[in-house]
Amino acid sequence: MKNSKLIVAAFLMFSMIFVGYQCGSTEITSARLYIQQKNWDKALDVLQKEITKNPKSDEGFYLMGYVYGEKGNYNQMVQNYDKSLALSKNFEKNISDSRKYFWAQSFNKGVGLYQRGVKTTNNDSAQIFFDKSIAEFQSAILLEPDSGDTYKNLAFVHLSKGDNDAAVDPLKKLIEKEKALDGYKYLGEIYYVNGTNLKNQGEETKAKDEFNKAISVLEEGLKQYPNNSDLLLTLSNAYIGADRTNEAIEPFKKGVESDPQNKYYRYNYGVLLLGIEDFAGAAEQFKKAVEIDPEYDNAIYNLGVTYLKWGTYLNKKADEEGKVSDEYKAKYQLALPYLEKAVKMKDATAQTWELLGRVYSVLGMQDDAANAFKKADEMR
C-alpha cells in the first residue's frame, strides 16, 4: 500500500464554563474549585459523593466526565457525559465542545506519533510509535465516532505497520461515513492482495472469496468515482483473479465505446482481454492507450508483454501441430521496443529485464540477452 499523509486537525480550545449554575451543592462547589486547581483526584472524590447523594445530578456527571477527560480516561469520560445527557440537555453544548477538544488532542497526538514512526529507521521503534498512534486514533474515534478523517488515518497507520487486515474495519467505516475514494481504493486493494496471496498458496476457494469481496467494493466505488484509474485497474485484476473475466468484458467494452479517448478504460479493457488470451484485442487497446498518452508506462509495458505472450502462444501451438513456423518471432520482434522502453522506467523490476532477455534470446541477440539476464540477477 502507498503511504498517505495524515491530516492534522485544528486544535480546538476549550474552557470550562460554570455560568448559570450558581445553586449547586457543596460537593459541586468544591468540585469546581478543585477543577480550577487541576486537582483531578480530589475533584473525583467529591463528585462521587455528589452523584451518590443525587443520582440525578446532571452537572455532577458532566463535571466527572470532564475530569476523566483531563486524566486521559476517555471511556469513563464518555460514559459520564452520556449519563448527564440522559438526565438533561443543560450541559449539551459544554459536552459537545469538550468532546471536540479532547478529540483534537488525541487526533493530533496520533498524527505526531505516526510521523515519528515513519521517520525512524529502527523497525522496532517504528512499530512502537505506530501502536501508540493507533491507540490515540482509537481514542479519537471513541470521542467523535462520526469523524471520517479519524477512520482514514487509523487505517493508514495499520497499513504502514503492515497489518492490512486491521485496516479493513476503519476503511469500511470510512466508506459508511463519507463514501470516500480512499476507502474504496484501499479496501479493494486489501481484498485483492489477500486473494492473490491465497491463490499463490493454492487456496483457490478462499482466494475467490477475497477477489469477490474486492469486486463488490470496487464496483460500489466506481458508482461514486466512475473514471478513477486505480479502482478500474484493481477491479479488472480482481475479475481475472476470480475467474470472472467474461463478466467484466462487456462493461469495460462499453466504457471504451462511450469514452474512446479515456486511456484508463483502454488500458483496463486491454488487461481483461489479455487475461482471456485475446492477444490481438489486448494489443489494440494498449496501443490506443499509448497513442493517447505516449508516456503511459503501464500500457507500454503490457503491450510488450502481450506481444511476448502472443509469440509464446503461437510457438507452442505450432509445436503441438507439428509445424515449423517462424511466425512467433515476428511477435517477439514487436515486443522488443516496448520492453526496451519498459526496463528504463523508474519502477522496472528484475522480471522486466528477464522478459527482455527472453526476447533477445529468441531473436538471436545473445550478447544483449546475457546482459539483460545479468541485470535481472543484480536486481534480485
PDB file of N, CA, C and O in Angstrom, residues 307-338:
ATOM      1  N   TYR A 307       2.665  -8.925 -26.743  1.00  0.00           N
ATOM      2  CA  TYR A 307       3.327  -9.487 -27.921  1.00  0.00           C
ATOM      3  C   TYR A 307       4.186 -10.696 -27.546  1.00  0.00           C
ATOM      4  O   TYR A 307       4.251 -11.684 -28.287  1.00  0.00           O
ATOM      5  N   LEU A 308       4.846 -10.629 -26.386  1.00  0.00           N
ATOM      6  CA  LEU A 308       5.662 -11.763 -25.949  1.00  0.00           C
ATOM      7  C   LEU A 308       4.782 -12.990 -25.708  1.00  0.00           C
ATOM      8  O   LEU A 308       5.105 -14.095 -26.168  1.00  0.00           O
ATOM      9  N   LYS A 309       3.674 -12.801 -24.993  1.00  0.00           N
ATOM     10  CA  LYS A 309       2.782 -13.935 -24.730  1.00  0.00           C
ATOM     11  C   LYS A 309       2.150 -14.449 -26.013  1.00  0.00           C
ATOM     12  O   LYS A 309       1.925 -15.660 -26.163  1.00  0.00           O
ATOM     13  N   TRP A 310       1.873 -13.547 -26.924  1.00  0.00           N
ATOM     14  CA  TRP A 310       1.305 -13.924 -28.225  1.00  0.00           C
ATOM     15  C   TRP A 310       2.303 -14.806 -28.974  1.00  0.00           C
ATOM     16  O   TRP A 310       1.949 -15.852 -29.519  1.00  0.00           O
ATOM     17  N   GLY A 311       3.555 -14.390 -28.974  1.00  0.00           N
ATOM     18  CA  GLY A 311       4.586 -15.177 -29.649  1.00  0.00           C
ATOM     19  C   GLY A 311       4.750 -16.543 -29.007  1.00  0.00           C
ATOM     20  O   GLY A 311       4.885 -17.565 -29.697  1.00  0.00           O
ATOM     21  N   THR A 312       4.738 -16.578 -27.675  1.00  0.00           N
ATOM     22  CA  THR A 312       4.868 -17.851 -26.964  1.00  0.00           C
ATOM     23  C   THR A 312       3.710 -18.777 -27.300  1.00  0.00           C
ATOM     24  O   THR A 312       3.884 -19.989 -27.508  1.00  0.00           O
ATOM     25  N   TYR A 313       2.524 -18.207 -27.379  1.00  0.00           N
ATOM     26  CA  TYR A 313       1.322 -18.983 -27.710  1.00  0.00           C
ATOM     27  C   TYR A 313       1.437 -19.579 -29.118  1.00  0.00           C
ATOM     28  O   TYR A 313       1.148 -20.770 -29.333  1.00  0.00           O
ATOM     29  N   LEU A 314       1.882 -18.764 -30.084  1.00  0.00           N
ATOM     30  CA  LEU A 314       1.993 -19.242 -31.468  1.00  0.00           C
ATOM     31  C   LEU A 314       3.046 -20.337 -31.592  1.00  0.00           C
ATOM     32  O   LEU A 314       2.870 -21.314 -32.329  1.00  0.00           O
ATOM     33  N   ASN A 315       4.149 -20.177 -30.867  1.00  0.00           N
ATOM     34  CA  ASN A 315       5.215 -21.183 -30.914  1.00  0.00           C
ATOM     35  C   ASN A 315       4.734 -22.507 -30.329  1.00  0.00           C
ATOM     36  O   ASN A 315       4.991 -23.585 -30.885  1.00  0.00           O
ATOM     37  N   LYS A 316       4.032 -22.436 -29.208  1.00  0.00           N
ATOM     38  CA  LYS A 316       3.512 -23.653 -28.588  1.00  0.00           C
ATOM     39  C   LYS A 316       2.494 -24.336 -29.488  1.00  0.00           C
ATOM     40  O   LYS A 316       2.494 -25.573 -29.629  1.00  0.00           O
ATOM     41  N   LYS A 317       1.633 -23.522 -30.097  1.00  0.00           N
ATOM     42  CA  LYS A 317       0.609 -24.080 -30.996  1.00  0.00           C
ATOM     43  C   LYS A 317       1.246 -24.781 -32.188  1.00  0.00           C
ATOM     44  O   LYS A 317       0.809 -25.872 -32.598  1.00  0.00           O
ATOM     45  N   ALA A 318       2.285 -24.183 -32.753  1.00  0.00           N
ATOM     46  CA  ALA A 318       2.975 -24.786 -33.903  1.00  0.00           C
ATOM     47  C   ALA A 318       3.606 -26.119 -33.503  1.00  0.00           C
ATOM     48  O   ALA A 318       3.548 -27.103 -34.261  1.00  0.00           O
ATOM     49  N   ASP A 319       4.205 -26.158 -32.303  1.00  0.00           N
ATOM     50  CA  ASP A 319       4.818 -27.409 -31.830  1.00  0.00           C
ATOM     51  C   ASP A 319       3.775 -28.500 -31.671  1.00  0.00           C
ATOM     52  O   ASP A 319       4.000 -29.662 -32.050  1.00  0.00           O
ATOM     53  N   GLU A 320       2.625 -28.118 -31.099  1.00  0.00           N
ATOM     54  CA  GLU A 320       1.567 -29.106 -30.883  1.00  0.00           C
ATOM     55  C   GLU A 320       1.027 -29.652 -32.199  1.00  0.00           C
ATOM     56  O   GLU A 320       0.592 -30.805 -32.277  1.00  0.00           O
ATOM     57  N   GLU A 321       1.053 -28.809 -33.231  1.00  0.00           N
ATOM     58  CA  GLU A 321       0.544 -29.223 -34.542  1.00  0.00           C
ATOM     59  C   GLU A 321       1.629 -29.822 -35.426  1.00  0.00           C
ATOM     60  O   GLU A 321       1.379 -30.203 -36.569  1.00  0.00           O
ATOM     61  N   GLY A 322       2.869 -29.882 -34.900  1.00  0.00           N
ATOM     62  CA  GLY A 322       3.974 -30.454 -35.659  1.00  0.00           C
ATOM     63  C   GLY A 322       4.413 -29.601 -36.830  1.00  0.00           C
ATOM     64  O   GLY A 322       4.960 -30.110 -37.820  1.00  0.00           O
ATOM     65  N   LYS A 323       4.200 -28.313 -36.736  1.00  0.00           N
ATOM     66  CA  LYS A 323       4.553 -27.393 -37.819  1.00  0.00           C
ATOM     67  C   LYS A 323       5.844 -26.654 -37.495  1.00  0.00           C
ATOM     68  O   LYS A 323       6.179 -26.440 -36.342  1.00  0.00           O
ATOM     69  N   VAL A 324       6.547 -26.265 -38.551  1.00  0.00           N
ATOM     70  CA  VAL A 324       7.726 -25.426 -38.399  1.00  0.00           C
ATOM     71  C   VAL A 324       7.367 -24.035 -38.898  1.00  0.00           C
ATOM     72  O   VAL A 324       7.020 -23.850 -40.068  1.00  0.00           O
ATOM     73  N   SER A 325       7.393 -23.057 -38.000  1.00  0.00           N
ATOM     74  CA  SER A 325       6.989 -21.698 -38.365  1.00  0.00           C
ATOM     75  C   SER A 325       7.769 -20.680 -37.542  1.00  0.00           C
ATOM     76  O   SER A 325       8.018 -20.883 -36.353  1.00  0.00           O
ATOM     77  N   ASP A 326       8.160 -19.614 -38.230  1.00  0.00           N
ATOM     78  CA  ASP A 326       8.830 -18.509 -37.533  1.00  0.00           C
ATOM     79  C   ASP A 326       7.873 -17.354 -37.248  1.00  0.00           C
ATOM     80  O   ASP A 326       8.304 -16.258 -36.884  1.00  0.00           O
ATOM     81  N   GLU A 327       6.576 -17.612 -37.396  1.00  0.00           N
ATOM     82  CA  GLU A 327       5.595 -16.545 -37.190  1.00  0.00           C
ATOM     83  C   GLU A 327       5.701 -15.949 -35.791  1.00  0.00           C
ATOM     84  O   GLU A 327       5.533 -14.740 -35.600  1.00  0.00           O
ATOM     85  N   TYR A 328       6.012 -16.803 -34.828  1.00  0.00           N
ATOM     86  CA  TYR A 328       6.064 -16.332 -33.438  1.00  0.00           C
ATOM     87  C   TYR A 328       7.158 -15.297 -33.240  1.00  0.00           C
ATOM     88  O   TYR A 328       7.047 -14.405 -32.390  1.00  0.00           O
ATOM     89  N   LYS A 329       8.251 -15.422 -34.051  1.00  0.00           N
ATOM     90  CA  LYS A 329       9.361 -14.477 -33.886  1.00  0.00           C
ATOM     91  C   LYS A 329       8.948 -13.044 -34.234  1.00  0.00           C
ATOM     92  O   LYS A 329       9.478 -12.079 -33.676  1.00  0.00           O
ATOM     93  N   ALA A 330       7.995 -12.941 -35.150  1.00  0.00           N
ATOM     94  CA  ALA A 330       7.525 -11.605 -35.528  1.00  0.00           C
ATOM     95  C   ALA A 330       6.869 -10.916 -34.332  1.00  0.00           C
ATOM     96  O   ALA A 330       6.989  -9.687 -34.167  1.00  0.00           O
ATOM     97  N   LYS A 331       6.189 -11.683 -33.519  1.00  0.00           N
ATOM     98  CA  LYS A 331       5.554 -11.111 -32.321  1.00  0.00           C
ATOM     99  C   LYS A 331       6.615 -10.698 -31.296  1.00  0.00           C
ATOM    100  O   LYS A 331       6.489  -9.652 -30.649  1.00  0.00           O
ATOM    101  N   TYR A 332       7.660 -11.509 -31.160  1.00  0.00           N
ATOM    102  CA  TYR A 332       8.750 -11.138 -30.257  1.00  0.00           C
ATOM    103  C   TYR A 332       9.424  -9.855 -30.732  1.00  0.00           C
ATOM    104  O   TYR A 332       9.818  -9.010 -29.929  1.00  0.00           O
ATOM    105  N   GLN A 333       9.555  -9.730 -32.040  1.00  0.00           N
ATOM    106  CA  GLN A 333      10.149  -8.508 -32.597  1.00  0.00           C
ATOM    107  C   GLN A 333       9.295  -7.292 -32.267  1.00  0.00           C
ATOM    108  O   GLN A 333       9.820  -6.211 -31.956  1.00  0.00           O
ATOM    109  N   LEU A 334       7.973  -7.460 -32.299  1.00  0.00           N
ATOM    110  CA  LEU A 334       7.072  -6.365 -31.951  1.00  0.00           C
ATOM    111  C   LEU A 334       7.159  -6.023 -30.460  1.00  0.00           C
ATOM    112  O   LEU A 334       6.974  -4.872 -30.069  1.00  0.00           O
ATOM    113  N   ALA A 335       7.446  -7.040 -29.653  1.00  0.00           N
ATOM    114  CA  ALA A 335       7.546  -6.806 -28.214  1.00  0.00           C
ATOM    115  C   ALA A 335       8.796  -6.019 -27.849  1.00  0.00           C
ATOM    116  O   ALA A 335       8.817  -5.278 -26.852  1.00  0.00           O
ATOM    117  N   LEU A 336       9.859  -6.175 -28.659  1.00  0.00           N
ATOM    118  CA  LEU A 336      11.174  -5.655 -28.307  1.00  0.00           C
ATOM    119  C   LEU A 336      11.211  -4.169 -27.941  1.00  0.00           C
ATOM    120  O   LEU A 336      11.694  -3.811 -26.862  1.00  0.00           O
ATOM    121  N   PRO A 337      10.722  -3.254 -28.797  1.00  0.00           N
ATOM    122  CA  PRO A 337      10.865  -1.829 -28.460  1.00  0.00           C
ATOM    123  C   PRO A 337      10.123  -1.424 -27.189  1.00  0.00           C
ATOM    124  O   PRO A 337      10.569  -0.536 -26.461  1.00  0.00           O
ATOM    125  N   TYR A 338       9.004  -2.093 -26.930  1.00  0.00           N
ATOM    126  CA  TYR A 338       8.221  -1.742 -25.731  1.00  0.00           C
ATOM    127  C   TYR A 338       8.907  -2.227 -24.457  1.00  0.00           C
ATOM    128  O   TYR A 338       8.942  -1.511 -23.452  1.00  0.00           O
TER     129      TYR A 338
END
